[in-house]
Short mmCIF file of C-alpha atoms in Angstrom, two decimals:
data_model
loop_
_atom_site.label_atom_id
_atom_site.label_comp_id
_atom_site.label_asym_id
_atom_site.label_seq_id
_atom_site.Cartn_x
_atom_site.Cartn_y
_atom_site.Cartn_z
CA UNK E 1 -67.99 174.57 -30.92
CA UNK E 2 -70.35 177.42 -31.62
CA UNK E 3 -73.66 176.95 -33.31
CA UNK E 4 -74.75 179.34 -36.00
CA UNK E 5 -78.17 179.77 -37.60
CA UNK E 6 -77.73 179.83 -41.34
CA UNK E 7 -79.73 179.03 -44.48
CA UNK E 8 -78.87 175.89 -46.47
CA UNK E 9 -77.42 177.85 -49.40
CA UNK E 10 -75.14 179.88 -47.13
CA UNK E 11 -74.07 176.77 -45.26
CA UNK E 12 -72.86 175.11 -48.47
CA UNK E 13 -70.85 178.22 -49.29
CA UNK E 14 -69.27 178.47 -45.84
CA UNK E 15 -68.53 174.75 -45.70
CA UNK E 16 -66.92 174.88 -49.16
CA UNK E 17 -64.68 177.78 -48.27
CA UNK E 18 -63.69 176.16 -44.99
CA UNK E 19 -62.90 172.95 -46.89
CA UNK E 20 -60.47 174.90 -49.02
CA UNK E 21 -62.56 175.63 -52.11
CA UNK E 22 -60.73 178.54 -53.79
CA UNK E 23 -62.40 178.70 -57.16
CA UNK E 24 -66.12 179.14 -57.66
CA UNK E 25 -67.89 180.00 -60.88
CA UNK E 26 -71.65 180.25 -61.21
CA UNK E 27 -74.57 181.89 -62.90
CA UNK E 28 -77.61 183.09 -60.96
CA UNK E 29 -80.79 181.01 -60.72
CA UNK E 30 -83.44 180.70 -58.05
CA UNK E 31 -83.58 178.96 -55.54
CA UNK E 32 -79.79 178.81 -55.11
CA UNK E 33 -78.94 182.48 -55.62
CA UNK E 34 -77.97 182.94 -51.97
CA UNK E 35 -75.11 180.49 -52.54
CA UNK E 36 -73.66 182.39 -55.46
CA UNK E 37 -74.14 185.60 -53.49
CA UNK E 38 -72.36 184.08 -50.44
CA UNK E 39 -69.40 183.05 -52.60
CA UNK E 40 -69.21 186.52 -54.16
CA UNK E 41 -69.09 188.04 -50.70
CA UNK E 42 -66.69 185.59 -49.01
CA UNK E 43 -64.31 184.26 -51.65
CA UNK E 44 -62.52 187.61 -51.62
CA UNK E 45 -61.88 187.33 -47.91
CA UNK E 46 -59.68 184.22 -48.23
CA UNK E 47 -56.23 184.06 -49.73
CA UNK E 48 -56.25 182.92 -53.34
CA UNK E 49 -60.05 182.87 -53.50
CA UNK E 50 -61.56 183.42 -56.94
CA UNK E 51 -65.22 184.12 -57.59
CA UNK E 52 -66.51 184.48 -61.11
CA UNK E 53 -70.06 185.19 -62.16
CA UNK E 54 -69.85 183.63 -65.54
CA UNK E 55 -71.79 184.52 -68.66
CA UNK E 56 -73.63 181.20 -68.58
CA UNK E 57 -73.88 177.89 -66.77
CA UNK E 58 -71.86 176.25 -69.52
CA UNK E 59 -69.06 178.73 -69.05
CA UNK E 60 -69.10 178.19 -65.29
CA UNK E 61 -68.71 174.42 -65.50
CA UNK E 62 -65.89 174.71 -68.00
CA UNK E 63 -64.17 177.30 -65.84
CA UNK E 64 -64.10 174.83 -62.98
CA UNK E 65 -62.83 172.15 -65.40
CA UNK E 66 -59.92 174.42 -66.12
CA UNK E 67 -59.24 175.44 -62.52
CA UNK E 68 -59.46 171.82 -61.42
CA UNK E 69 -56.90 170.84 -64.06
CA UNK E 70 -54.62 173.48 -62.55
CA UNK E 71 -55.08 171.92 -59.11
CA UNK E 72 -57.62 174.18 -57.41
CA UNK E 73 -60.43 172.95 -55.19
CA UNK E 74 -63.42 173.96 -57.25
CA UNK E 75 -67.18 174.26 -57.01
CA UNK E 76 -70.09 175.41 -59.15
CA UNK E 77 -73.76 175.48 -58.34
CA UNK E 78 -77.10 175.89 -60.07
CA UNK E 79 -80.66 174.67 -60.15
CA UNK E 80 -82.28 172.09 -62.40
CA UNK E 81 -82.34 173.79 -65.84
CA UNK E 82 -78.85 175.18 -65.18
CA UNK E 83 -77.54 171.76 -64.19
CA UNK E 84 -78.80 170.39 -67.54
CA UNK E 85 -76.56 172.92 -69.25
CA UNK E 86 -73.58 171.77 -67.18
CA UNK E 87 -73.79 168.14 -68.22
CA UNK E 88 -71.21 168.37 -70.97
CA UNK E 89 -68.66 169.70 -68.49
CA UNK E 90 -69.54 167.09 -65.86
CA UNK E 91 -69.01 164.29 -68.40
CA UNK E 92 -65.70 165.94 -69.25
CA UNK E 93 -64.68 166.02 -65.60
CA UNK E 94 -65.53 162.34 -65.15
CA UNK E 95 -63.58 161.40 -68.31
CA UNK E 96 -60.57 163.53 -67.45
CA UNK E 97 -60.72 162.39 -63.80
CA UNK E 98 -60.94 165.89 -62.46
CA UNK E 99 -62.21 166.50 -58.95
CA UNK E 100 -64.85 169.11 -58.31
CA UNK E 101 -68.15 169.71 -56.51
CA UNK E 102 -71.41 170.51 -58.30
CA UNK E 103 -74.40 171.69 -56.30
CA UNK E 104 -77.90 171.21 -57.64
CA UNK E 105 -80.62 172.97 -55.62
CA UNK E 106 -83.53 171.38 -57.46
CA UNK E 107 -86.69 173.17 -58.51
CA UNK E 108 -89.93 172.11 -60.17
CA UNK E 109 -89.21 170.84 -63.67
CA UNK E 110 -88.98 169.74 -66.55
CA UNK E 111 -88.19 172.65 -68.82
CA UNK E 112 -87.84 175.95 -67.01
CA UNK E 113 -90.37 174.70 -64.50
CA UNK E 114 -90.87 176.80 -61.41
CA UNK E 115 -88.82 177.73 -58.35
CA UNK E 116 -90.50 175.45 -55.80
CA UNK E 117 -88.76 172.47 -54.18
CA UNK E 118 -88.76 169.24 -56.16
CA UNK E 119 -86.78 166.05 -56.67
CA UNK E 120 -87.17 165.53 -60.39
CA UNK E 121 -83.44 165.40 -61.16
CA UNK E 122 -82.74 162.04 -59.52
CA UNK E 123 -82.32 160.16 -62.79
CA UNK E 124 -80.08 162.88 -64.23
CA UNK E 125 -77.90 162.95 -61.12
CA UNK E 126 -77.57 159.20 -60.52
CA UNK E 127 -77.36 157.97 -64.10
CA UNK E 128 -74.49 160.17 -65.12
CA UNK E 129 -76.55 162.93 -66.66
CA UNK E 130 -74.20 163.72 -69.53
CA UNK E 131 -73.04 161.42 -72.30
CA UNK E 132 -70.84 158.40 -71.89
CA UNK E 133 -70.10 155.59 -69.44
CA UNK E 134 -69.66 157.41 -66.17
CA UNK E 135 -71.12 157.94 -62.74
CA UNK E 136 -71.19 160.85 -60.33
CA UNK E 137 -71.14 160.45 -56.57
CA UNK E 138 -74.37 162.03 -55.36
CA UNK E 139 -75.02 163.20 -51.79
CA UNK E 140 -78.57 163.89 -50.67
CA UNK E 141 -78.45 165.79 -47.36
CA UNK E 142 -81.65 166.11 -45.31
CA UNK E 143 -80.63 168.54 -42.56
CA UNK E 144 -78.64 171.74 -42.53
CA UNK E 145 -75.97 169.98 -40.42
CA UNK E 146 -75.66 167.31 -43.12
CA UNK E 147 -75.35 170.04 -45.77
CA UNK E 148 -72.30 171.35 -43.90
CA UNK E 149 -70.73 167.93 -43.28
CA UNK E 150 -71.42 166.43 -46.66
CA UNK E 151 -70.21 169.49 -48.54
CA UNK E 152 -66.85 169.11 -46.81
CA UNK E 153 -66.84 165.33 -47.45
CA UNK E 154 -67.71 165.94 -51.09
CA UNK E 155 -64.44 167.78 -51.67
CA UNK E 156 -62.46 164.96 -50.02
CA UNK E 157 -64.17 162.24 -52.04
CA UNK E 158 -63.74 164.23 -55.24
CA UNK E 159 -59.99 164.32 -54.60
CA UNK E 160 -59.63 160.72 -53.43
CA UNK E 161 -61.41 159.33 -56.50
CA UNK E 162 -60.60 162.19 -58.86
CA UNK E 163 -64.19 162.50 -59.93
CA UNK E 164 -67.00 165.06 -59.83
CA UNK E 165 -69.27 164.87 -56.77
CA UNK E 166 -72.78 166.28 -56.73
CA UNK E 167 -74.70 167.68 -53.78
CA UNK E 168 -78.39 167.14 -54.62
CA UNK E 169 -80.79 169.20 -52.53
CA UNK E 170 -83.89 171.22 -53.32
CA UNK E 171 -85.25 174.71 -52.85
CA UNK E 172 -86.51 173.96 -49.37
CA UNK E 173 -83.10 172.76 -48.19
CA UNK E 174 -81.53 175.83 -49.77
CA UNK E 175 -83.83 178.29 -48.03
CA UNK E 176 -84.37 176.54 -44.71
CA UNK E 177 -82.35 177.59 -41.64
CA UNK E 178 -81.13 175.34 -38.86
CA UNK E 179 -78.33 175.70 -36.35
CA UNK E 180 -75.08 174.13 -37.59
CA UNK E 181 -71.61 173.43 -36.25
CA UNK E 182 -68.84 173.43 -38.85
CA UNK E 183 -66.43 170.60 -38.29
CA UNK E 184 -62.70 171.03 -38.78
CA UNK E 185 -61.93 170.03 -42.36
CA UNK E 186 -59.23 167.47 -43.04
CA UNK E 187 -56.07 168.69 -44.77
CA UNK E 188 -56.25 168.24 -48.52
CA UNK E 189 -54.58 165.20 -49.98
CA UNK E 190 -54.21 165.59 -53.71
CA UNK E 191 -51.00 164.86 -55.54
CA UNK E 192 -49.25 167.56 -57.56
CA UNK E 193 -48.74 165.04 -60.31
CA UNK E 194 -52.40 165.49 -61.31
CA UNK E 195 -52.11 169.22 -61.62
CA UNK E 196 -51.18 171.09 -64.80
CA UNK E 197 -48.98 173.92 -63.65
CA UNK E 198 -46.46 174.22 -66.45
CA UNK E 199 -43.94 171.46 -67.16
CA UNK E 200 -40.90 173.49 -66.06
CA UNK E 201 -37.96 171.13 -66.18
CA UNK E 202 -40.06 167.97 -65.81
CA UNK E 203 -41.91 165.79 -68.23
CA UNK E 204 -44.95 167.26 -69.95
CA UNK E 205 -48.35 166.12 -68.69
CA UNK E 206 -51.64 165.59 -70.44
CA UNK E 207 -55.21 165.71 -69.29
CA UNK E 208 -57.45 164.62 -72.10
CA UNK E 209 -60.48 162.57 -72.93
CA UNK E 210 -60.11 162.41 -76.72
CA UNK E 211 -58.79 158.86 -77.08
CA UNK E 212 -59.17 157.80 -80.69
CA UNK E 213 -57.89 154.26 -80.36
CA UNK E 214 -60.88 152.10 -79.48
CA UNK E 215 -58.91 149.59 -77.42
CA UNK E 216 -57.33 152.40 -75.38
CA UNK E 217 -60.72 154.05 -74.95
CA UNK E 218 -62.21 150.76 -73.85
CA UNK E 219 -59.48 150.38 -71.23
CA UNK E 220 -60.14 153.93 -70.04
CA UNK E 221 -63.83 153.08 -69.66
CA UNK E 222 -63.01 149.93 -67.70
CA UNK E 223 -60.60 151.85 -65.54
CA UNK E 224 -63.40 154.28 -64.65
CA UNK E 225 -65.75 151.38 -64.08
CA UNK E 226 -63.33 149.74 -61.62
CA UNK E 227 -63.12 153.02 -59.75
CA UNK E 228 -66.92 153.21 -59.58
CA UNK E 229 -66.93 149.65 -58.27
CA UNK E 230 -64.66 150.65 -55.42
CA UNK E 231 -66.80 153.73 -54.66
CA UNK E 232 -69.85 151.52 -54.54
CA UNK E 233 -68.20 149.17 -52.06
CA UNK E 234 -66.76 151.86 -49.80
CA UNK E 235 -68.75 155.04 -49.94
CA UNK E 236 -72.41 154.04 -49.68
CA UNK E 237 -74.25 155.92 -46.89
CA UNK E 238 -77.77 155.57 -45.52
CA UNK E 239 -79.80 156.13 -42.34
CA UNK E 240 -82.37 153.78 -40.82
CA UNK E 241 -84.92 155.41 -38.49
CA UNK E 242 -87.18 153.29 -36.27
CA UNK E 243 -86.88 150.22 -38.53
CA UNK E 244 -86.17 147.75 -35.68
CA UNK E 245 -89.82 146.82 -35.15
CA UNK E 246 -91.24 148.34 -38.35
CA UNK E 247 -93.93 146.64 -40.38
CA UNK E 248 -93.89 149.33 -43.03
CA UNK E 249 -90.79 151.24 -44.14
CA UNK E 250 -90.92 154.52 -46.05
CA UNK E 251 -88.03 155.03 -48.44
CA UNK E 252 -87.27 158.72 -49.02
CA UNK E 253 -84.33 161.09 -49.30
CA UNK E 254 -83.61 164.78 -48.64
CA UNK E 255 -86.62 166.99 -47.93
CA UNK E 256 -89.03 164.10 -48.57
CA UNK E 257 -87.29 162.13 -45.80
CA UNK E 258 -87.86 164.98 -43.34
CA UNK E 259 -91.57 164.99 -44.17
CA UNK E 260 -91.58 161.20 -43.87
CA UNK E 261 -90.09 161.38 -40.36
CA UNK E 262 -92.85 163.74 -39.38
CA UNK E 263 -95.42 161.32 -40.78
CA UNK E 264 -93.77 158.42 -38.96
CA UNK E 265 -94.08 160.25 -35.69
CA UNK E 266 -97.79 160.68 -36.27
CA UNK E 267 -98.27 157.09 -37.34
CA UNK E 268 -96.47 155.72 -34.32
CA UNK E 269 -98.62 157.88 -32.06
CA UNK E 270 -101.50 155.90 -33.58
CA UNK E 271 -99.84 152.58 -32.92
CA UNK E 272 -98.58 151.93 -36.44
CA UNK E 273 -95.03 150.60 -36.58
CA UNK E 274 -93.54 152.54 -39.45
CA UNK E 275 -89.85 153.27 -40.07
CA UNK E 276 -87.71 155.13 -42.59
CA UNK E 277 -84.90 154.02 -44.88
CA UNK E 278 -83.06 157.12 -46.10
CA UNK E 279 -80.33 156.89 -48.72
CA UNK E 280 -77.71 159.55 -48.06
CA UNK E 281 -75.71 158.66 -51.17
CA UNK E 282 -78.09 158.32 -54.11
CA UNK E 283 -75.26 156.98 -56.21
CA UNK E 284 -73.95 154.66 -55.05
CA UNK E 285 -77.42 153.63 -53.91
CA UNK E 286 -77.44 151.65 -50.62
CA UNK E 287 -78.83 148.67 -52.49
CA UNK E 288 -77.45 145.88 -50.31
CA UNK E 289 -78.51 147.56 -47.06
CA UNK E 290 -82.06 147.85 -48.34
CA UNK E 291 -82.05 144.23 -49.52
CA UNK E 292 -80.84 143.15 -46.09
CA UNK E 293 -83.69 145.06 -44.49
CA UNK E 294 -86.17 143.26 -46.74
CA UNK E 295 -85.38 140.02 -44.88
CA UNK E 296 -87.19 141.61 -41.91
CA UNK E 297 -89.63 144.02 -43.49
CA UNK E 298 -91.78 143.14 -46.47
CA UNK E 299 -93.80 146.30 -46.95
CA UNK E 300 -92.33 149.49 -48.46
CA UNK E 301 -93.62 152.86 -49.51
CA UNK E 302 -91.38 155.05 -51.70
CA UNK E 303 -92.08 158.76 -51.24
CA UNK E 304 -90.56 161.32 -53.58
CA UNK E 305 -91.20 164.87 -54.74
CA UNK E 306 -91.32 163.44 -58.27
CA UNK E 307 -93.41 161.00 -60.33
CA UNK E 308 -91.19 158.12 -59.20
CA UNK E 309 -87.47 157.99 -59.99
CA UNK E 310 -85.68 156.53 -56.95
CA UNK E 311 -88.57 154.05 -57.13
CA UNK E 312 -86.57 152.29 -59.86
CA UNK E 313 -83.55 151.79 -57.61
CA UNK E 314 -85.76 150.53 -54.79
CA UNK E 315 -87.28 147.96 -57.18
CA UNK E 316 -83.83 146.89 -58.32
CA UNK E 317 -82.69 146.54 -54.73
CA UNK E 318 -85.71 144.59 -53.55
CA UNK E 319 -86.03 142.47 -56.68
CA UNK E 320 -89.55 141.39 -56.02
CA UNK E 321 -88.93 140.26 -52.49
CA UNK E 322 -91.18 142.91 -50.97
CA UNK E 323 -94.31 144.97 -51.69
CA UNK E 324 -93.49 148.44 -52.96
CA UNK E 325 -96.00 151.28 -52.96
CA UNK E 326 -95.41 154.80 -54.19
CA UNK E 327 -96.52 158.29 -53.29
CA UNK E 328 -95.22 161.21 -55.34
CA UNK E 329 -95.84 164.97 -55.42
CA UNK E 330 -93.90 166.45 -58.35
CA UNK E 331 -93.81 169.94 -59.77
CA UNK E 332 -92.94 171.88 -56.63
CA UNK E 333 -95.71 170.70 -54.26
CA UNK E 334 -94.51 169.99 -50.74
CA UNK E 335 -97.06 167.87 -48.90
CA UNK E 336 -97.54 167.95 -45.15
CA UNK E 337 -96.55 165.08 -42.86
CA UNK E 338 -100.28 164.59 -42.21
CA UNK E 339 -100.93 163.89 -45.90
CA UNK E 340 -98.14 161.35 -46.12
CA UNK E 341 -99.30 159.77 -42.86
CA UNK E 342 -102.76 159.18 -44.39
CA UNK E 343 -101.26 157.58 -47.49
CA UNK E 344 -98.93 155.42 -45.40
CA UNK E 345 -101.78 154.37 -43.09
CA UNK E 346 -103.71 153.02 -46.11
CA UNK E 347 -100.61 151.17 -47.29
CA UNK E 348 -100.05 149.83 -43.79
CA UNK E 349 -103.50 148.34 -43.50
CA UNK E 350 -103.43 146.87 -47.00
CA UNK E 351 -100.57 144.59 -46.01
CA UNK E 352 -102.35 142.89 -43.11
CA UNK I 1 -91.77 169.65 -26.21
CA UNK I 2 -92.40 170.56 -29.83
CA UNK I 3 -93.95 173.84 -30.89
CA UNK I 4 -94.63 174.86 -34.46
CA UNK I 5 -95.57 178.40 -35.38
CA UNK I 6 -96.54 180.00 -38.67
CA UNK I 7 -95.93 183.76 -39.08
CA UNK I 8 -97.70 185.39 -41.99
CA UNK I 9 -98.40 188.83 -43.35
CA UNK I 10 -97.57 191.37 -46.07
CA UNK I 11 -94.03 191.47 -47.40
CA UNK I 12 -92.46 194.42 -45.58
CA UNK I 13 -94.22 193.86 -42.23
CA UNK I 14 -91.19 192.03 -40.91
CA UNK I 15 -92.85 188.64 -40.88
CA UNK I 16 -89.70 186.72 -41.76
CA UNK I 17 -87.80 188.70 -39.12
CA UNK I 18 -90.31 187.56 -36.52
CA UNK I 19 -89.64 183.93 -37.38
CA UNK I 20 -85.91 184.36 -37.74
CA UNK I 21 -85.54 186.13 -34.40
CA UNK I 22 -87.60 183.42 -32.67
CA UNK I 23 -85.45 180.74 -34.30
CA UNK I 24 -82.27 182.52 -33.20
CA UNK I 25 -83.59 182.78 -29.63
CA UNK I 26 -84.52 179.11 -29.61
CA UNK I 27 -81.04 178.17 -30.78
CA UNK I 28 -79.49 180.24 -27.98
CA UNK I 29 -81.79 178.58 -25.47
CA UNK I 30 -80.26 175.28 -26.67
CA UNK I 31 -83.31 173.93 -28.44
CA UNK I 32 -83.49 172.23 -31.82
CA UNK I 33 -85.02 174.61 -34.31
CA UNK I 34 -85.89 174.88 -38.00
CA UNK I 35 -86.85 178.07 -39.79
CA UNK I 36 -88.57 177.60 -43.12
CA UNK I 37 -89.36 180.79 -45.07
CA UNK I 38 -91.66 181.07 -47.98
CA UNK I 39 -89.67 182.19 -50.99
CA UNK I 40 -90.32 182.99 -54.54
CA UNK I 41 -91.65 185.71 -56.72
CA UNK I 42 -93.10 187.73 -53.84
CA UNK I 43 -92.77 191.50 -53.77
CA UNK I 44 -93.36 194.21 -51.20
CA UNK I 45 -97.09 194.20 -50.53
CA UNK I 46 -97.36 190.54 -51.51
CA UNK I 47 -97.60 187.83 -48.89
CA UNK I 48 -94.80 186.29 -46.93
CA UNK I 49 -94.82 183.54 -44.37
CA UNK I 50 -92.47 181.31 -42.48
CA UNK I 51 -92.71 178.24 -40.24
CA UNK I 52 -90.61 177.89 -37.12
CA UNK I 53 -90.36 174.57 -35.29
CA UNK I 54 -88.84 174.54 -31.80
CA UNK I 55 -88.25 171.33 -29.87
CA UNK I 56 -86.12 169.72 -27.22
CA UNK I 57 -85.67 166.68 -29.51
CA UNK I 58 -84.73 166.11 -33.15
CA UNK I 59 -87.12 168.03 -35.38
CA UNK I 60 -88.54 165.61 -37.86
CA UNK I 61 -90.36 167.75 -40.40
CA UNK I 62 -89.78 171.49 -40.89
CA UNK I 63 -93.12 171.51 -42.68
CA UNK I 64 -96.06 171.83 -40.34
CA UNK I 65 -99.34 169.94 -40.84
CA UNK I 66 -101.10 171.55 -37.89
CA UNK I 67 -99.22 174.46 -36.30
CA UNK I 68 -99.70 175.09 -32.58
CA UNK I 69 -99.55 178.86 -33.06
CA UNK I 70 -100.42 181.18 -35.91
CA UNK I 71 -99.33 184.80 -35.99
CA UNK I 72 -101.15 186.84 -38.69
CA UNK I 73 -100.34 190.39 -39.54
CA UNK I 74 -102.92 190.90 -42.32
CA UNK I 75 -106.38 189.63 -43.31
CA UNK I 76 -105.43 187.34 -46.24
CA UNK I 77 -103.10 185.42 -43.92
CA UNK I 78 -105.91 184.77 -41.45
CA UNK I 79 -108.07 183.38 -44.30
CA UNK I 80 -105.24 181.22 -45.60
CA UNK I 81 -104.01 179.66 -42.41
CA UNK I 82 -106.74 179.72 -39.72
CA UNK I 83 -108.01 176.25 -40.50
CA UNK I 84 -104.55 174.71 -40.29
CA UNK I 85 -104.12 175.54 -36.61
CA UNK I 86 -104.28 172.54 -34.33
CA UNK I 87 -107.17 171.93 -31.93
CA UNK I 88 -106.48 174.01 -28.84
CA UNK I 89 -103.97 176.16 -30.65
CA UNK I 90 -103.50 179.94 -30.53
CA UNK I 91 -104.00 182.63 -33.14
CA UNK I 92 -102.33 186.02 -32.61
CA UNK I 93 -103.78 188.64 -34.93
CA UNK I 94 -102.89 192.21 -35.76
CA UNK I 95 -106.20 193.81 -34.84
CA UNK I 96 -105.07 197.20 -36.10
CA UNK I 97 -105.81 196.08 -39.65
CA UNK I 98 -107.68 192.79 -39.28
CA UNK I 99 -111.41 193.26 -38.60
CA UNK I 100 -112.42 189.63 -39.05
CA UNK I 101 -112.19 187.07 -36.23
CA UNK I 102 -111.86 183.29 -36.64
CA UNK I 103 -115.18 181.51 -36.38
CA UNK I 104 -113.60 178.44 -34.75
CA UNK I 105 -114.39 177.95 -31.08
CA UNK I 106 -111.70 175.36 -30.31
CA UNK I 107 -108.79 177.80 -30.36
CA UNK I 108 -107.63 180.82 -28.36
CA UNK I 109 -107.45 184.17 -30.16
CA UNK I 110 -105.36 187.11 -29.01
CA UNK I 111 -106.05 190.34 -30.78
CA UNK I 112 -103.07 192.66 -30.52
CA UNK I 113 -103.43 196.18 -32.00
CA UNK I 114 -99.72 196.14 -32.76
CA UNK I 115 -100.02 198.68 -35.58
CA UNK I 116 -101.56 201.31 -33.35
CA UNK I 117 -99.20 200.44 -30.51
CA UNK I 118 -96.22 200.89 -32.82
CA UNK I 119 -97.42 204.40 -33.65
CA UNK I 120 -97.45 205.11 -29.93
CA UNK I 121 -93.94 203.78 -29.56
CA UNK I 122 -93.04 206.11 -32.39
CA UNK I 123 -92.23 203.79 -35.28
CA UNK I 124 -94.75 201.79 -37.29
CA UNK I 125 -92.01 199.38 -38.33
CA UNK I 126 -91.76 197.83 -34.87
CA UNK I 127 -95.32 196.44 -35.06
CA UNK I 128 -93.79 193.01 -35.56
CA UNK I 129 -91.63 193.27 -32.43
CA UNK I 130 -94.68 194.35 -30.39
CA UNK I 131 -96.42 191.24 -31.65
CA UNK I 132 -93.40 189.18 -30.65
CA UNK I 133 -93.65 190.61 -27.15
CA UNK I 134 -97.22 189.36 -26.86
CA UNK I 135 -96.28 186.04 -28.52
CA UNK I 136 -93.38 185.36 -26.13
CA UNK I 137 -95.48 186.34 -23.09
CA UNK I 138 -98.35 184.02 -24.02
CA UNK I 139 -96.48 181.04 -25.42
CA UNK I 140 -93.20 181.09 -23.50
CA UNK I 141 -91.50 179.29 -26.39
CA UNK I 142 -88.29 181.02 -25.35
CA UNK I 143 -87.67 183.21 -22.28
CA UNK I 144 -88.01 186.97 -22.92
CA UNK I 145 -84.42 187.81 -21.93
CA UNK I 146 -82.95 185.25 -24.33
CA UNK I 147 -85.19 186.42 -27.13
CA UNK I 148 -84.15 190.05 -26.57
CA UNK I 149 -80.50 189.11 -26.59
CA UNK I 150 -80.96 187.30 -29.89
CA UNK I 151 -82.77 190.29 -31.32
CA UNK I 152 -79.85 192.47 -30.38
CA UNK I 153 -77.38 190.07 -31.95
CA UNK I 154 -79.35 190.01 -35.17
CA UNK I 155 -79.64 193.79 -35.34
CA UNK I 156 -75.92 193.79 -34.63
CA UNK I 157 -74.09 196.81 -35.86
CA UNK I 158 -77.20 198.82 -36.61
CA UNK I 159 -77.95 202.03 -34.77
CA UNK I 160 -78.21 201.96 -31.01
CA UNK I 161 -81.47 203.87 -31.17
CA UNK I 162 -83.00 201.02 -33.19
CA UNK I 163 -82.13 198.59 -30.38
CA UNK I 164 -83.79 200.91 -27.90
CA UNK I 165 -87.00 201.20 -29.95
CA UNK I 166 -87.11 197.44 -30.35
CA UNK I 167 -86.75 196.92 -26.62
CA UNK I 168 -89.52 199.37 -25.93
CA UNK I 169 -91.72 197.77 -28.54
CA UNK I 170 -91.13 194.30 -27.14
CA UNK I 171 -91.96 195.51 -23.64
CA UNK I 172 -95.18 197.13 -24.85
CA UNK I 173 -96.37 193.85 -26.45
CA UNK I 174 -95.26 191.80 -23.48
CA UNK I 175 -97.17 194.03 -21.00
CA UNK I 176 -100.23 194.14 -23.25
CA UNK I 177 -100.41 190.34 -23.14
CA UNK I 178 -100.24 190.29 -19.33
CA UNK I 179 -103.88 191.25 -19.02
#
C-alpha cells in the first residue's frame, strides 16, 4: 500500500469518493474549503459523480436529503455556523431514516466566530442538534489516518442504521497533513427497497416524517430510540493510551487528544504516571469503558478546546466516583503540550 | 528520534513549501511526520508559518511547545519565534534581509544569505530551496538525495528548467553549510 501526504480536508474527500460517495453538495466556508474544492475537482472524474456548489448550506443539506432518498451515497460539509444552518435537514434525515455523512470542520464560535480550530460544537453534534428526539453518530478522528478510515466507516454505518453520521473535526485537522494509506472500502450494502426510484410496476413507496397520529408518531420515536440503543451497544469506540499504570487520566478527543498525548510524554519524562482516555465516537459516548477505568484510576482531567462540553458526559459516566478537573481553551486558541503538561502536573499533585 | 521544526517568513517566500517538501521527504524516508501550516486571513506580504514534526515513532502532538529547529526568512518571524526554540536548538536565518541576531547564547545560529545566493543562482524565488540545502546539511533530518527526490515529485509536471534551478539552489545551500 502506498502512503500519500495529504491534508485532512483532502483526505476526507478522497476517502468519501473511494467509499462510493457520488453526490456531494456544499457551500464554501473556511476552514473546510479545501474539501469542497477537492470534491469539485474529483467528483467529475468518477462515473455518476455529482458535485453541486449550492446557493446556501440549507440548500446543500436538502439536496443530500433528496439524493439519499433516491439511493445515492451522499455527503455534505461545512464549518460551525454552516452546520447550524443544516440542522433542519439533519433532523429530517434522522426522522426519515436516510443515510448520509455530514462533515463539520469546527471553528471558533459562537456566532460567526473566527476560523481558528475549536471544539465548541460538541453539544450540538452529540445532542441531536436539530429539533426532535433523535441522535447522530459522531466520529471524532485525531489523526489523518483516522480521518481516512472513519470517513469510510461513516458511510457504512449510515447505511447499516439508515441514519446521518457526522465527522466532527476542527480547522487544525482539516489543514494538517500526515501520510495516509487508504484502505479498500467494503462493497455497499443498502437495499433497493429504501430507495425512491419511481414505482414502475411495483407498490408505491413513501419516505416521510409528517406523522399526524400521535400514537403512530410515538411508535416512530420509540423505533428510532431502539435503533439508537443498538448503536450505543455496538458502535462505541475509544482509545486508551498509557492508562495501565496511570494515576491521572486526561480525557480529550480530536486535536485536543493529540496535544494531550504530547503533554503526557512530557509528564512521563518527569516521572508522572499520566494516561489518556480518548473517545473516538462522541455519540455514542464510551461511557461504560470510562466507568470501568474509574475502578482503577480516580483522578481525571478533561481537556477541550471549549469551555467544557464533553465534561458533562464525563461527569455522567463517572457519576461522582472520581475527581474530575477541567482545562479549556475556547475561541480558537490551540495551547501547546507544555501548557497542558503544567496544568496536568498541578492536578496530579493535588490528588496525592 | 523526534525533531520539530518551525518555518516562518513572508507569504510568498515559499515558507509552506519548505515545510511541505521536508514532510514529503520524511515520509519517503519512512518516518512518521506531521505538517501543520498556519492558515487564515493571510495575504502575500503577510506572515506564514508551518510546523513539521519528524519521528521514528508515533507523533503525539503536531503542535510544538519547544521546536528543535527554527527557520526564519524575515525579521518579524525571528522576533515571534526565537524564544520558543528549545535549549541547544538551532536557528537558521535569512541574513540577506535579517540584520538582527538572537541574543540567546544557548542555541546555535546559522546565518544563510539565501536571498543574495538566489540572485547568483539566477532566480530570487529559490531562496527557500537554498535555505533547505543548508538546513538538510546541518540537521540531517532526512538525507539529501531523498529530499531532492521528493522535491522533484512535488514539482512534478512543471518545467524541467525549474527542477534544474532547484537542484542548483539546493546544492548551493548545502555547500554553504559545509564550512
